[in-house]
Amino acid sequence: MNMAMQKQRSLKLNFIMNGILTMSTFIFPLITFPYVSRILLPIGTGKVAFATSLISYFSMVAQLGIPTYGIRACAKVRDNREELTRTAHELLIINLVMDAVSYIVLFVVLIFVPQLRQERILYITVSFTIILTSIGMEWLYKALELYTYITVRSVFFKFIALIAMFFLIHKQEDYIIYGGITIFAASASNILNFINAYKYIDLMPVGNYHITRHLKPVGIFFAMTCATTIYTHLDTVMLGFMTTDADVGYYNAAIKVKCILVSIITSLGVVLLPRASYYVHKGMMDDFNRITRKALNFVFILSIPLLIYFILFARQGIYFLAGTAYTGAIIPMKIIMPTLLLIGLTNILGIQILVPLGREKVVLYSEIAGAVVNVILNALLIPLMASSGAAIGTLVAEFVVLVVQYYALRHTAAKHFRTISYWKIALGLVTATAVSYWVVQLKFDNFATLIITAFMFFSIYILTLVVTRETLVVEIVQQFIRKLKNSGM
């Protein structure tokens, strides 16, 4: 009983830490992007967004799906230091070999493609993410559920990057510096990961390596990553080649908001993956199903109000975040917002259910289907609708991924979906919208409108769920009240 309680507290702590990490990911661009976007303008931010998306393909090849597979592989042997060391060494060797291959191909491309050669300094700067991601072995720390460490060092480096952003970016030509600082904020902490790895694994070779045992599962996860990267980054790349840097900048502003919100919604799934893998490996299926139901409920309760709110107040959100020069981002943002729910659900169905059960091939097939649909729609719609066409392609692709994954889990997933309190969520949304949307008529500035409407919308929404006794919300409120009482407040 004590061990179970300890595990439960550990899971809650991990969720809290990952929540803080997610908030730092939210706050960093919220503070910096309004400043940077007004200096670099759509052309400058578009150049960096295009470079980041292009380099993501080289990073994808270097990682080979290990960021996800490594969590599962290491979580299974985390109680055995020698076996954990051997597994980590094998995966790191694969990563470093593929890093070398990726850099060779990148330099060849920069030499022979004129459009890229003109901005080679920017691409080389952004490419540091390839080697830093590999040596960081983030998958090892997540498998060990060391979210406190991950959070502290990540927030520290984001704070340094925040200061650097304001001190070093002053004119439109500073977009290369912006690209470098962005990579520093996201990846520099991986150097600490490499230095601290000795606490959890041995750095000296342990022998008896069996690298080939990872190749088949890594290949499947790599294919999954390829498909995902295609339909999450190809829209930006195709926009860059088929339209203008300004169109990429508009789309990047819309995507920036989406990515911030998605990171919040998927934060619970990230924490639960190693725990879900552990439960399946130990045959603890009741615990596995319990956390699955809670995760799905969490996604519905959180994602739907967020997508509704940011559709209603897309104009104010874009103008506040990026400035009036980004009017072209408003419609793409409205189109792409429903992906919050779709991505949240596929994150649970795919990463938390199918992957721990060893059915990652289903995830692969779903993402291939999404990628194919995305490429076709992008090719048809981008020439006609530019950034709005890319947004439609992404939305439909995410829906296709969800349909394939749900069909594969239709017998078990249907039971979990029946536990969702749909009418309570709908009542909360209708009430919150009616109470908050009239504020637009008062003609406040964008920041004031967002603050007032966000407070009213989400307060009324949560209050409605509490009054209607929605299970998960009531459980969270009761735990919060108990903590207040225990602290003597």
Short mmCIF file of N, CA, C and O in Angstrom, two decimals, residues 207-264:
data_model
loop_
_atom_site.label_atom_id
_atom_site.label_comp_id
_atom_site.label_asym_id
_atom_site.label_seq_id
_atom_site.Cartn_x
_atom_site.Cartn_y
_atom_site.Cartn_z
N GLY A 207 30.48 -3.79 -22.52
CA GLY A 207 30.63 -4.98 -23.35
C GLY A 207 29.32 -5.67 -23.64
O GLY A 207 28.24 -5.28 -23.16
N ASN A 208 29.40 -6.73 -24.44
CA ASN A 208 28.24 -7.53 -24.84
C ASN A 208 27.14 -6.68 -25.48
O ASN A 208 25.95 -6.86 -25.21
N TYR A 209 27.56 -5.74 -26.31
CA TYR A 209 26.58 -4.89 -27.00
C TYR A 209 25.86 -5.68 -28.09
O TYR A 209 26.46 -6.48 -28.79
N HIS A 210 24.57 -5.40 -28.21
CA HIS A 210 23.75 -6.04 -29.25
C HIS A 210 22.96 -4.94 -29.95
O HIS A 210 21.74 -4.83 -29.80
N ILE A 211 23.67 -4.14 -30.70
CA ILE A 211 23.05 -2.98 -31.34
C ILE A 211 21.97 -3.40 -32.32
O ILE A 211 20.93 -2.74 -32.46
N THR A 212 22.16 -4.57 -32.96
CA THR A 212 21.19 -5.00 -33.98
C THR A 212 19.81 -5.27 -33.41
O THR A 212 18.82 -5.21 -34.14
N ARG A 213 19.72 -5.55 -32.11
CA ARG A 213 18.40 -5.84 -31.52
C ARG A 213 17.48 -4.62 -31.56
O ARG A 213 16.25 -4.75 -31.45
N HIS A 214 18.09 -3.44 -31.68
CA HIS A 214 17.29 -2.21 -31.69
C HIS A 214 16.88 -1.80 -33.10
O HIS A 214 16.01 -0.94 -33.25
N LEU A 215 17.52 -2.37 -34.10
CA LEU A 215 17.34 -1.84 -35.45
C LEU A 215 15.91 -1.96 -35.96
O LEU A 215 15.38 -1.03 -36.57
N LYS A 216 15.26 -3.12 -35.73
CA LYS A 216 13.90 -3.28 -36.22
C LYS A 216 12.92 -2.33 -35.53
O LYS A 216 12.20 -1.58 -36.21
N PRO A 217 12.87 -2.32 -34.16
CA PRO A 217 11.94 -1.37 -33.53
C PRO A 217 12.29 0.08 -33.80
O PRO A 217 11.41 0.92 -34.00
N VAL A 218 13.61 0.39 -33.85
CA VAL A 218 14.02 1.75 -34.15
C VAL A 218 13.59 2.13 -35.56
O VAL A 218 13.17 3.27 -35.82
N GLY A 219 13.67 1.16 -36.47
CA GLY A 219 13.23 1.41 -37.85
C GLY A 219 11.75 1.76 -37.91
O GLY A 219 11.35 2.65 -38.66
N ILE A 220 10.94 1.05 -37.11
CA ILE A 220 9.51 1.33 -37.09
C ILE A 220 9.25 2.72 -36.52
O ILE A 220 8.47 3.51 -37.07
N PHE A 221 9.93 3.03 -35.40
CA PHE A 221 9.74 4.35 -34.79
C PHE A 221 10.27 5.45 -35.70
O PHE A 221 9.74 6.57 -35.73
N PHE A 222 11.35 5.15 -36.45
CA PHE A 222 11.88 6.12 -37.40
C PHE A 222 10.86 6.41 -38.49
O PHE A 222 10.64 7.56 -38.87
N ALA A 223 10.23 5.35 -38.99
CA ALA A 223 9.20 5.54 -40.01
C ALA A 223 8.04 6.36 -39.45
O ALA A 223 7.48 7.22 -40.15
N MET A 224 7.69 6.11 -38.18
CA MET A 224 6.65 6.91 -37.53
C MET A 224 7.07 8.38 -37.48
O MET A 224 6.28 9.29 -37.77
N THR A 225 8.33 8.61 -37.09
CA THR A 225 8.83 9.98 -36.99
C THR A 225 8.84 10.65 -38.36
O THR A 225 8.51 11.83 -38.48
N CYS A 226 9.24 9.88 -39.40
CA CYS A 226 9.23 10.43 -40.77
C CYS A 226 7.84 10.92 -41.15
O CYS A 226 7.67 12.05 -41.63
N ALA A 227 6.86 10.05 -40.93
CA ALA A 227 5.49 10.40 -41.30
C ALA A 227 5.01 11.62 -40.51
O ALA A 227 4.41 12.54 -41.07
N THR A 228 5.30 11.62 -39.20
CA THR A 228 4.88 12.75 -38.36
C THR A 228 5.56 14.04 -38.79
O THR A 228 4.92 15.09 -38.89
N THR A 229 6.86 13.97 -39.05
CA THR A 229 7.61 15.16 -39.44
C THR A 229 7.12 15.69 -40.77
O THR A 229 7.06 16.91 -40.99
N ILE A 230 6.73 14.79 -41.67
CA ILE A 230 6.23 15.22 -42.97
C ILE A 230 5.00 16.09 -42.80
O ILE A 230 4.91 17.20 -43.34
N TYR A 231 4.02 15.59 -42.03
CA TYR A 231 2.79 16.38 -41.97
C TYR A 231 2.79 17.45 -40.87
O TYR A 231 1.83 18.20 -40.75
N THR A 232 3.87 17.56 -40.11
CA THR A 232 3.97 18.66 -39.15
C THR A 232 4.93 19.76 -39.62
O THR A 232 4.80 20.90 -39.19
N HIS A 233 5.86 19.42 -40.51
CA HIS A 233 6.83 20.41 -40.98
C HIS A 233 6.78 20.64 -42.48
O HIS A 233 7.25 21.67 -42.96
N LEU A 234 6.22 19.67 -43.24
CA LEU A 234 6.25 19.82 -44.68
C LEU A 234 5.43 21.01 -45.14
O LEU A 234 5.76 21.64 -46.16
N ASP A 235 4.37 21.35 -44.41
CA ASP A 235 3.57 22.50 -44.79
C ASP A 235 4.43 23.77 -44.82
O ASP A 235 4.36 24.57 -45.75
N THR A 236 5.28 23.95 -43.79
CA THR A 236 6.15 25.12 -43.75
C THR A 236 7.19 25.07 -44.86
O THR A 236 7.48 26.09 -45.51
N VAL A 237 7.77 23.89 -45.09
CA VAL A 237 8.78 23.76 -46.14
C VAL A 237 8.15 24.03 -47.52
O VAL A 237 8.73 24.74 -48.36
N MET A 238 6.97 23.46 -47.78
CA MET A 238 6.31 23.67 -49.07
C MET A 238 5.92 25.12 -49.25
O MET A 238 6.02 25.67 -50.36
N LEU A 239 5.48 25.76 -48.17
CA LEU A 239 5.18 27.20 -48.24
C LEU A 239 6.43 27.98 -48.62
O LEU A 239 6.38 28.92 -49.43
N GLY A 240 7.57 27.59 -48.02
CA GLY A 240 8.82 28.30 -48.29
C GLY A 240 9.25 28.20 -49.75
O GLY A 240 9.76 29.17 -50.32
N PHE A 241 9.02 27.03 -50.36
CA PHE A 241 9.41 26.84 -51.75
C PHE A 241 8.36 27.37 -52.73
O PHE A 241 8.69 27.80 -53.84
N MET A 242 7.07 27.34 -52.35
CA MET A 242 5.98 27.64 -53.28
C MET A 242 5.44 29.06 -53.14
O MET A 242 4.78 29.56 -54.06
N THR A 243 5.69 29.71 -51.98
CA THR A 243 5.17 31.06 -51.79
C THR A 243 6.31 31.99 -51.37
O THR A 243 7.41 31.89 -51.88
N THR A 244 6.05 32.87 -50.42
CA THR A 244 7.06 33.86 -50.00
C THR A 244 7.43 33.67 -48.53
O THR A 244 6.74 32.98 -47.78
N ASP A 245 8.54 34.30 -48.12
CA ASP A 245 8.94 34.27 -46.71
C ASP A 245 7.86 34.89 -45.83
O ASP A 245 7.66 34.47 -44.68
N ALA A 246 7.14 35.89 -46.35
CA ALA A 246 6.08 36.53 -45.57
C ALA A 246 4.95 35.54 -45.29
O ALA A 246 4.42 35.49 -44.16
N ASP A 247 4.56 34.74 -46.29
CA ASP A 247 3.52 33.73 -46.08
C ASP A 247 3.96 32.71 -45.04
O ASP A 247 3.15 32.26 -44.21
N VAL A 248 5.24 32.34 -45.08
CA VAL A 248 5.76 31.43 -44.05
C VAL A 248 5.68 32.09 -42.69
O VAL A 248 5.36 31.44 -41.68
N GLY A 249 5.97 33.39 -42.64
CA GLY A 249 5.89 34.11 -41.37
C GLY A 249 4.49 34.14 -40.80
O GLY A 249 4.28 33.97 -39.59
N TYR A 250 3.49 34.35 -41.68
CA TYR A 250 2.10 34.32 -41.21
C TYR A 250 1.75 32.95 -40.64
O TYR A 250 1.17 32.83 -39.55
N TYR A 251 2.09 31.93 -41.40
CA TYR A 251 1.77 30.57 -40.97
C TYR A 251 2.51 30.22 -39.68
O TYR A 251 1.96 29.57 -38.79
N ASN A 252 3.76 30.69 -39.58
CA ASN A 252 4.55 30.41 -38.38
C ASN A 252 3.92 31.03 -37.14
O ASN A 252 3.95 30.44 -36.05
N ALA A 253 3.32 32.21 -37.29
CA ALA A 253 2.65 32.84 -36.15
C ALA A 253 1.48 32.00 -35.68
O ALA A 253 1.26 31.80 -34.47
N ALA A 254 0.69 31.48 -36.63
CA ALA A 254 -0.44 30.62 -36.27
C ALA A 254 0.03 29.33 -35.64
O ALA A 254 -0.52 28.86 -34.64
N ILE A 255 1.08 28.73 -36.22
CA ILE A 255 1.63 27.48 -35.70
C ILE A 255 2.23 27.69 -34.32
O ILE A 255 2.16 26.80 -33.46
N LYS A 256 2.82 28.86 -34.09
CA LYS A 256 3.42 29.14 -32.79
C LYS A 256 2.38 29.03 -31.68
O LYS A 256 2.63 28.41 -30.64
N VAL A 257 1.22 29.61 -31.91
CA VAL A 257 0.14 29.52 -30.92
C VAL A 257 -0.31 28.07 -30.74
O VAL A 257 -0.48 27.58 -29.63
N LYS A 258 -0.48 27.37 -31.87
CA LYS A 258 -0.92 25.97 -31.80
C LYS A 258 0.08 25.11 -31.02
O LYS A 258 -0.32 24.29 -30.19
N CYS A 259 1.36 25.28 -31.30
CA CYS A 259 2.38 24.46 -30.65
C CYS A 259 2.42 24.69 -29.14
O CYS A 259 2.62 23.76 -28.36
N ILE A 260 2.24 25.94 -28.73
CA ILE A 260 2.21 26.25 -27.30
C ILE A 260 1.05 25.50 -26.64
O ILE A 260 1.22 24.85 -25.59
N LEU A 261 -0.12 25.56 -27.25
CA LEU A 261 -1.30 24.92 -26.67
C LEU A 261 -1.20 23.40 -26.72
O LEU A 261 -1.61 22.72 -25.77
N VAL A 262 -0.65 22.86 -27.80
CA VAL A 262 -0.48 21.41 -27.90
C VAL A 262 0.45 20.89 -26.81
O VAL A 262 0.22 19.83 -26.22
N SER A 263 1.50 21.65 -26.51
CA SER A 263 2.44 21.22 -25.47
C SER A 263 1.76 21.13 -24.12
O SER A 263 2.08 20.26 -23.29
N ILE A 264 0.78 22.00 -23.88
CA ILE A 264 0.02 21.95 -22.63
C ILE A 264 -0.86 20.70 -22.60
O ILE A 264 -0.90 19.96 -21.62
#
